[in-house]
């Protein structure tokens, strides 16, 4: 072990790097760390010298991390999480917490968990910030690097939200799938057969991080593929389109029962076997070194 090299890099250096990877801004990082921008710049310059890498380049939107900075992000997060756990041992008191919590999920997923997020917010009365990011913006890579603490995702049971051995996931809600259509759709009042289902045009849901859903694979193998006429990023957008077209939306039953966008649409069961679906919580094990994040984890898994 190179003790001399290690002695030249402090937790301050790693903390600055970690925050810069999240903010991509010296000014924003200085505000979070309660130091001056010049202090952040000085620490970054020291890191560049010690690690022999530029770490960040400037572009029109702020600081762009190098591949090396991205690669070491997960290790830096793990080191800081472990030290944070050492510094904050003992019973966690939500009302005294002054740190930050960040979640990532689809907009439609947030509708199901809004009450729980509100409860957490009401207990963390002194928290500096509680942020819910769009999954498309911050996904699995962000969990690796510690940019977000938890992610909530709908998925097929046979298709885990992530196959990364460095991330954990736990099912917290079981669900079903249904088919939504507008009230005057030709299929309303008639039996939903597999032939009728496949004869219609459908709305697809985009997800660049998950493989093709099991229900899609099973449907194609047994009966044929759906005709996806249009793809959108979320159930809400898809449901809005259903009100104006004869397109079908295959989606979460729990979401369809609660979402305002789905009100007025007709729900029918799917005419084929599609397996099991659920909502799961995904997290980086290193994050649970933090007593605050262990508490949030407990709250979310008790939905």
CSV table of N, CA, C and O in Angstrom, one decimal, residues 213-303:
chain,number,residue,atom,x,y,z
A,213,UNK,N,-39.5,-6.6,-22.3
A,213,UNK,CA,-40.2,-7.2,-21.3
A,213,UNK,C,-40.6,-8.7,-21.6
A,213,UNK,O,-40.8,-9.1,-22.8
A,214,UNK,N,-40.7,-9.5,-20.5
A,214,UNK,CA,-41.0,-10.9,-20.7
A,214,UNK,C,-42.4,-11.1,-21.4
A,214,UNK,O,-42.5,-11.9,-22.2
A,215,UNK,N,-43.3,-10.2,-21.0
A,215,UNK,CA,-44.7,-10.4,-21.6
A,215,UNK,C,-44.6,-10.2,-23.1
A,215,UNK,O,-45.3,-10.8,-23.9
A,216,UNK,N,-43.7,-9.3,-23.6
A,216,UNK,CA,-43.6,-9.0,-25.0
A,216,UNK,C,-43.0,-10.2,-25.7
A,216,UNK,O,-43.4,-10.6,-26.8
A,217,UNK,N,-41.9,-10.8,-25.1
A,217,UNK,CA,-41.3,-12.0,-25.6
A,217,UNK,C,-42.2,-13.1,-25.7
A,217,UNK,O,-42.3,-13.8,-26.7
A,218,UNK,N,-43.0,-13.4,-24.6
A,218,UNK,CA,-43.9,-14.5,-24.5
A,218,UNK,C,-45.0,-14.4,-25.5
A,218,UNK,O,-45.4,-15.3,-26.2
A,219,UNK,N,-45.5,-13.1,-25.7
A,219,UNK,CA,-46.6,-12.9,-26.6
A,219,UNK,C,-46.1,-13.2,-28.0
A,219,UNK,O,-46.8,-13.8,-28.8
A,220,UNK,N,-45.0,-12.7,-28.4
A,220,UNK,CA,-44.4,-12.8,-29.7
A,220,UNK,C,-44.2,-14.3,-30.1
A,220,UNK,O,-44.5,-14.8,-31.2
A,221,UNK,N,-43.7,-15.1,-29.1
A,221,UNK,CA,-43.4,-16.5,-29.3
A,221,UNK,C,-44.6,-17.3,-29.5
A,221,UNK,O,-44.7,-18.3,-30.3
A,222,UNK,N,-45.7,-17.0,-28.7
A,222,UNK,CA,-46.9,-17.8,-28.7
A,222,UNK,C,-47.9,-17.4,-29.7
A,222,UNK,O,-48.6,-18.2,-30.3
A,223,UNK,N,-48.1,-16.1,-29.9
A,223,UNK,CA,-49.2,-15.6,-30.7
A,223,UNK,C,-48.8,-14.6,-31.8
A,223,UNK,O,-49.5,-14.6,-32.8
A,224,UNK,N,-47.7,-13.9,-31.7
A,224,UNK,CA,-47.3,-12.9,-32.7
A,224,UNK,C,-47.0,-11.6,-32.0
A,224,UNK,O,-47.3,-11.4,-30.8
A,225,UNK,N,-46.3,-10.7,-32.7
A,225,UNK,CA,-45.9,-9.5,-32.1
A,225,UNK,C,-47.0,-8.4,-32.2
A,225,UNK,O,-47.8,-8.4,-33.1
A,226,UNK,N,-46.9,-7.4,-31.3
A,226,UNK,CA,-47.8,-6.3,-31.3
A,226,UNK,C,-47.4,-5.3,-32.4
A,226,UNK,O,-46.2,-5.2,-32.7
A,227,UNK,N,-48.3,-4.6,-32.9
A,227,UNK,CA,-47.9,-3.5,-33.8
A,227,UNK,C,-47.8,-2.2,-33.0
A,227,UNK,O,-48.8,-1.6,-32.6
A,228,UNK,N,-46.6,-1.8,-32.7
A,228,UNK,CA,-46.4,-0.6,-31.9
A,228,UNK,C,-46.4,0.6,-32.9
A,228,UNK,O,-45.5,0.9,-33.6
A,229,UNK,N,-47.5,1.4,-32.8
A,229,UNK,CA,-47.7,2.5,-33.7
A,229,UNK,C,-47.0,3.7,-33.2
A,229,UNK,O,-46.6,4.6,-34.0
A,230,UNK,N,-46.8,3.8,-31.9
A,230,UNK,CA,-46.2,5.0,-31.3
A,230,UNK,C,-45.6,4.6,-29.9
A,230,UNK,O,-46.1,3.8,-29.2
A,231,UNK,N,-44.4,5.1,-29.6
A,231,UNK,CA,-43.8,4.9,-28.4
A,231,UNK,C,-43.5,6.2,-27.6
A,231,UNK,O,-43.1,7.2,-28.2
A,232,UNK,N,-43.8,6.1,-26.3
A,232,UNK,CA,-43.6,7.3,-25.4
A,232,UNK,C,-42.8,6.8,-24.2
A,232,UNK,O,-42.6,5.6,-24.0
A,233,UNK,N,-42.4,7.8,-23.3
A,233,UNK,CA,-41.6,7.4,-22.2
A,233,UNK,C,-42.3,7.1,-20.9
A,233,UNK,O,-41.7,6.6,-20.0
A,234,UNK,N,-43.6,7.2,-20.9
A,234,UNK,CA,-44.3,7.1,-19.6
A,234,UNK,C,-45.8,6.7,-19.8
A,234,UNK,O,-46.4,7.0,-20.9
A,235,UNK,N,-46.4,6.0,-18.8
A,235,UNK,CA,-47.8,5.6,-18.9
A,235,UNK,C,-48.7,6.8,-19.0
A,235,UNK,O,-49.7,6.8,-19.7
A,236,UNK,N,-48.3,7.9,-18.3
A,236,UNK,CA,-49.2,9.1,-18.4
A,236,UNK,C,-49.4,9.7,-19.8
A,236,UNK,O,-50.5,10.0,-20.2
A,237,UNK,N,-48.3,9.8,-20.5
A,237,UNK,CA,-48.4,10.3,-21.9
A,237,UNK,C,-49.2,9.3,-22.7
A,237,UNK,O,-50.0,9.7,-23.6
A,238,UNK,N,-48.9,8.0,-22.5
A,238,UNK,CA,-49.7,7.0,-23.3
A,238,UNK,C,-51.2,7.1,-23.0
A,238,UNK,O,-52.0,7.0,-24.0
A,239,UNK,N,-51.5,7.2,-21.8
A,239,UNK,CA,-53.0,7.3,-21.4
A,239,UNK,C,-53.6,8.5,-22.1
A,239,UNK,O,-54.8,8.4,-22.5
A,240,UNK,N,-52.9,9.6,-22.1
A,240,UNK,CA,-53.5,10.8,-22.7
A,240,UNK,C,-53.8,10.6,-24.2
A,240,UNK,O,-54.8,11.0,-24.7
A,241,UNK,N,-52.8,9.8,-24.9
A,241,UNK,CA,-53.1,9.5,-26.3
A,241,UNK,C,-54.3,8.6,-26.4
A,241,UNK,O,-55.0,8.6,-27.4
A,242,UNK,N,-54.5,7.7,-25.5
A,242,UNK,CA,-55.6,6.7,-25.6
A,242,UNK,C,-56.9,7.5,-25.6
A,242,UNK,O,-57.9,7.0,-26.3
A,243,UNK,N,-57.0,8.6,-24.9
A,243,UNK,CA,-58.2,9.4,-24.9
A,243,UNK,C,-58.6,10.0,-26.3
A,243,UNK,O,-59.7,10.3,-26.6
A,244,UNK,N,-57.5,10.1,-27.2
A,244,UNK,CA,-57.7,10.8,-28.5
A,244,UNK,C,-57.5,9.8,-29.7
A,244,UNK,O,-57.7,10.2,-30.8
A,245,UNK,N,-57.2,8.6,-29.4
A,245,UNK,CA,-57.0,7.6,-30.5
A,245,UNK,C,-57.6,6.3,-30.2
A,245,UNK,O,-58.1,6.1,-29.1
A,246,UNK,N,-57.5,5.3,-31.1
A,246,UNK,CA,-58.0,4.0,-30.9
A,246,UNK,C,-56.8,3.1,-30.5
A,246,UNK,O,-56.9,1.8,-30.6
A,247,UNK,N,-55.7,3.7,-30.2
A,247,UNK,CA,-54.5,2.9,-29.7
A,247,UNK,C,-54.8,2.2,-28.4
A,247,UNK,O,-55.5,2.8,-27.5
A,248,UNK,N,-54.2,1.1,-28.2
A,248,UNK,CA,-54.3,0.4,-26.9
A,248,UNK,C,-53.1,0.6,-26.0
A,248,UNK,O,-52.0,0.7,-26.6
A,249,UNK,N,-53.3,0.7,-24.7
A,249,UNK,CA,-52.1,0.8,-23.8
A,249,UNK,C,-52.1,-0.4,-22.8
A,249,UNK,O,-53.1,-0.6,-22.1
A,250,UNK,N,-51.1,-1.1,-22.8
A,250,UNK,CA,-50.9,-2.2,-21.9
A,250,UNK,C,-50.0,-1.7,-20.8
A,250,UNK,O,-48.9,-1.3,-21.0
A,251,UNK,N,-50.5,-1.7,-19.5
A,251,UNK,CA,-49.8,-1.0,-18.4
A,251,UNK,C,-50.1,-1.6,-17.1
A,251,UNK,O,-50.9,-2.6,-17.0
A,252,UNK,N,-49.6,-1.0,-16.0
A,252,UNK,CA,-49.8,-1.4,-14.7
A,252,UNK,C,-51.2,-1.2,-14.2
A,252,UNK,O,-51.8,-0.1,-14.4
A,253,UNK,N,-51.8,-2.2,-13.6
A,253,UNK,CA,-53.2,-2.1,-13.1
A,253,UNK,C,-53.3,-1.1,-12.0
A,253,UNK,O,-54.2,-0.3,-11.9
A,254,UNK,N,-52.3,-1.2,-11.1
A,254,UNK,CA,-52.3,-0.3,-9.9
A,254,UNK,C,-52.2,1.2,-10.4
A,254,UNK,O,-52.9,2.0,-9.8
A,255,UNK,N,-51.4,1.4,-11.4
A,255,UNK,CA,-51.3,2.8,-11.9
A,255,UNK,C,-52.6,3.2,-12.5
A,255,UNK,O,-53.1,4.3,-12.3
A,256,UNK,N,-53.2,2.3,-13.3
A,256,UNK,CA,-54.4,2.6,-14.0
A,256,UNK,C,-55.6,3.0,-13.1
A,256,UNK,O,-56.4,3.8,-13.4
A,257,UNK,N,-55.6,2.3,-11.9
A,257,UNK,CA,-56.6,2.6,-10.9
A,257,UNK,C,-56.4,3.9,-10.2
A,257,UNK,O,-57.4,4.5,-9.7
A,258,UNK,N,-55.2,4.5,-10.2
A,258,UNK,CA,-55.0,5.7,-9.4
A,258,UNK,C,-54.7,6.9,-10.2
A,258,UNK,O,-54.9,8.0,-9.8
A,259,UNK,N,-54.2,6.8,-11.4
A,259,UNK,CA,-53.7,7.9,-12.2
A,259,UNK,C,-54.9,8.7,-12.8
A,259,UNK,O,-55.9,8.2,-13.3
A,260,UNK,N,-54.7,10.0,-12.7
A,260,UNK,CA,-55.8,10.9,-13.2
A,260,UNK,C,-55.8,10.8,-14.8
A,260,UNK,O,-56.9,10.9,-15.4
A,261,UNK,N,-54.7,10.6,-15.4
A,261,UNK,CA,-54.7,10.5,-16.9
A,261,UNK,C,-55.5,9.3,-17.3
A,261,UNK,O,-56.0,9.3,-18.5
A,262,UNK,N,-55.6,8.2,-16.5
A,262,UNK,CA,-56.3,7.0,-16.9
A,262,UNK,C,-57.8,7.1,-16.6
A,262,UNK,O,-58.6,6.2,-17.0
A,263,UNK,N,-58.3,8.1,-15.9
A,263,UNK,CA,-59.7,8.2,-15.5
A,263,UNK,C,-60.5,8.4,-16.8
A,263,UNK,O,-60.2,9.2,-17.7
A,264,UNK,N,-61.6,7.7,-16.9
A,264,UNK,CA,-62.4,7.7,-18.1
A,264,UNK,C,-62.1,6.7,-19.2
A,264,UNK,O,-62.8,6.5,-20.1
A,265,UNK,N,-60.9,6.0,-19.0
A,265,UNK,CA,-60.5,5.0,-19.9
A,265,UNK,C,-61.1,3.6,-19.5
A,265,UNK,O,-61.3,3.5,-18.3
A,266,UNK,N,-61.3,2.7,-20.4
A,266,UNK,CA,-61.9,1.4,-20.0
A,266,UNK,C,-60.7,0.4,-19.9
A,266,UNK,O,-59.8,0.4,-20.7
A,267,UNK,N,-60.8,-0.3,-18.8
A,267,UNK,CA,-59.7,-1.3,-18.5
A,267,UNK,C,-60.2,-2.7,-18.8
A,267,UNK,O,-61.3,-3.1,-18.3
A,268,UNK,N,-59.5,-3.5,-19.5
A,268,UNK,CA,-59.8,-4.9,-19.7
A,268,UNK,C,-58.6,-5.8,-19.4
A,268,UNK,O,-57.5,-5.4,-19.6
A,269,UNK,N,-58.9,-7.0,-18.9
A,269,UNK,CA,-57.7,-8.0,-18.7
A,269,UNK,C,-57.1,-8.4,-20.0
A,269,UNK,O,-57.7,-8.4,-21.0
A,270,UNK,N,-55.8,-8.7,-19.9
A,270,UNK,CA,-55.1,-9.2,-21.1
A,270,UNK,C,-55.5,-10.6,-21.4
A,270,UNK,O,-55.8,-11.4,-20.6
A,271,UNK,N,-55.6,-10.9,-22.7
A,271,UNK,CA,-56.1,-12.2,-23.2
A,271,UNK,C,-55.0,-13.2,-23.3
A,271,UNK,O,-55.2,-14.2,-24.1
A,272,UNK,N,-53.9,-13.1,-22.6
A,272,UNK,CA,-52.8,-14.1,-22.7
A,272,UNK,C,-52.1,-14.1,-21.4
A,272,UNK,O,-52.2,-13.2,-20.6
A,273,UNK,N,-51.3,-15.1,-21.2
A,273,UNK,CA,-50.5,-15.3,-20.0
A,273,UNK,C,-49.2,-14.4,-20.1
A,273,UNK,O,-48.5,-14.5,-21.1
A,274,UNK,N,-49.0,-13.5,-19.1
A,274,UNK,CA,-47.9,-12.6,-19.2
A,274,UNK,C,-46.9,-12.7,-18.1
A,274,UNK,O,-46.0,-11.9,-17.9
A,275,UNK,N,-47.1,-13.7,-17.2
A,275,UNK,CA,-46.2,-13.8,-16.0
A,275,UNK,C,-46.6,-12.9,-14.9
A,275,UNK,O,-47.8,-12.5,-14.8
A,276,UNK,N,-45.7,-12.5,-14.1
A,276,UNK,CA,-45.9,-11.6,-12.9
A,276,UNK,C,-45.2,-10.3,-13.1
A,276,UNK,O,-44.0,-10.3,-13.6
A,277,UNK,N,-45.8,-9.2,-12.6
A,277,UNK,CA,-45.1,-7.9,-12.6
A,277,UNK,C,-45.1,-7.3,-11.2
A,277,UNK,O,-45.9,-7.7,-10.3
A,278,UNK,N,-44.3,-6.3,-11.0
A,278,UNK,CA,-44.1,-5.8,-9.6
A,278,UNK,C,-43.4,-4.4,-9.7
A,278,UNK,O,-42.9,-4.0,-10.8
A,279,UNK,N,-43.4,-3.7,-8.6
A,279,UNK,CA,-42.6,-2.5,-8.4
A,279,UNK,C,-41.5,-2.9,-7.4
A,279,UNK,O,-41.8,-3.5,-6.4
A,280,UNK,N,-40.3,-2.5,-7.8
A,280,UNK,CA,-39.1,-2.9,-6.9
A,280,UNK,C,-38.3,-1.7,-6.6
A,280,UNK,O,-38.3,-0.7,-7.3
A,281,UNK,N,-37.6,-1.7,-5.4
A,281,UNK,CA,-36.7,-0.7,-5.0
A,281,UNK,C,-35.3,-1.2,-5.3
A,281,UNK,O,-34.9,-2.3,-5.1
A,282,UNK,N,-34.5,-0.3,-5.9
A,282,UNK,CA,-33.1,-0.6,-6.3
A,282,UNK,C,-32.2,0.3,-5.6
A,282,UNK,O,-32.5,1.5,-5.5
A,283,UNK,N,-31.0,-0.2,-5.1
A,283,UNK,CA,-30.1,0.7,-4.4
A,283,UNK,C,-28.7,0.1,-4.4
A,283,UNK,O,-28.5,-1.0,-4.8
A,284,UNK,N,-27.8,1.0,-4.1
A,284,UNK,CA,-26.3,0.6,-4.0
A,284,UNK,C,-26.1,0.2,-2.6
A,284,UNK,O,-26.3,1.0,-1.6
A,285,UNK,N,-25.6,-1.0,-2.3
A,285,UNK,CA,-25.4,-1.5,-0.9
A,285,UNK,C,-24.5,-0.5,-0.1
A,285,UNK,O,-24.7,-0.4,1.1
A,286,UNK,N,-23.6,0.2,-0.7
A,286,UNK,CA,-22.7,1.1,0.0
A,286,UNK,C,-23.5,2.2,0.6
A,286,UNK,O,-23.2,2.7,1.7
A,287,UNK,N,-24.7,2.6,0.0
A,287,UNK,CA,-25.5,3.7,0.6
A,287,UNK,C,-26.0,3.4,2.0
A,287,UNK,O,-26.2,4.3,2.8
A,288,UNK,N,-26.3,2.1,2.2
A,288,UNK,CA,-26.9,1.7,3.5
A,288,UNK,C,-25.9,1.8,4.7
A,288,UNK,O,-26.3,1.5,5.8
A,289,UNK,N,-24.7,2.2,4.4
A,289,UNK,CA,-23.8,2.6,5.5
A,289,UNK,C,-24.2,3.8,6.2
A,289,UNK,O,-23.9,4.1,7.4
A,290,UNK,N,-25.0,4.6,5.5
A,290,UNK,CA,-25.5,5.9,6.1
A,290,UNK,C,-26.8,5.6,6.8
A,290,UNK,O,-27.8,5.1,6.3
A,291,UNK,N,-26.9,6.0,8.1
A,291,UNK,CA,-28.1,5.7,8.9
A,291,UNK,C,-29.3,6.3,8.4
A,291,UNK,O,-30.4,5.7,8.4
A,292,UNK,N,-29.2,7.5,7.8
A,292,UNK,CA,-30.3,8.2,7.2
A,292,UNK,C,-30.9,7.4,6.0
A,292,UNK,O,-32.1,7.2,5.9
A,293,UNK,N,-30.0,6.8,5.2
A,293,UNK,CA,-30.5,6.1,4.0
A,293,UNK,C,-31.0,4.7,4.4
A,293,UNK,O,-31.9,4.2,3.8
A,294,UNK,N,-30.5,4.1,5.5
A,294,UNK,CA,-31.1,2.9,6.1
A,294,UNK,C,-32.5,3.2,6.5
A,294,UNK,O,-33.4,2.3,6.3
A,295,UNK,N,-32.7,4.3,7.1
A,295,UNK,CA,-34.1,4.7,7.6
A,295,UNK,C,-35.0,4.9,6.4
A,295,UNK,O,-36.1,4.4,6.4
A,296,UNK,N,-34.5,5.6,5.3
A,296,UNK,CA,-35.4,5.8,4.1
A,296,UNK,C,-35.7,4.4,3.5
A,296,UNK,O,-36.8,4.2,3.0
A,297,UNK,N,-34.7,3.6,3.4
A,297,UNK,CA,-34.8,2.2,2.8
A,297,UNK,C,-36.0,1.5,3.6
A,297,UNK,O,-36.8,0.9,3.0
A,298,UNK,N,-35.9,1.6,4.9
A,298,UNK,CA,-36.9,0.9,5.7
A,298,UNK,C,-38.3,1.5,5.4
A,298,UNK,O,-39.3,0.7,5.3
A,299,UNK,N,-38.4,2.8,5.3
A,299,UNK,CA,-39.7,3.4,5.0
A,299,UNK,C,-40.3,3.0,3.6
A,299,UNK,O,-41.5,2.7,3.5
A,300,UNK,N,-39.4,2.9,2.6
A,300,UNK,CA,-39.9,2.6,1.3
A,300,UNK,C,-40.2,1.1,1.2
A,300,UNK,O,-41.1,0.8,0.4
A,301,UNK,N,-39.6,0.3,1.9
A,301,UNK,CA,-39.9,-1.2,1.8
A,301,UNK,C,-41.1,-1.5,2.7
A,301,UNK,O,-41.5,-2.7,2.6
A,302,UNK,N,-41.6,-0.6,3.4
A,302,UNK,CA,-42.9,-0.8,4.2
A,302,UNK,C,-44.1,-0.3,3.5
A,302,UNK,O,-45.1,-0.1,4.1
A,303,UNK,N,-44.0,0.1,2.2
A,303,UNK,CA,-45.1,0.6,1.5
A,303,UNK,C,-46.3,-0.4,1.5
A,303,UNK,O,-46.1,-1.6,1.2
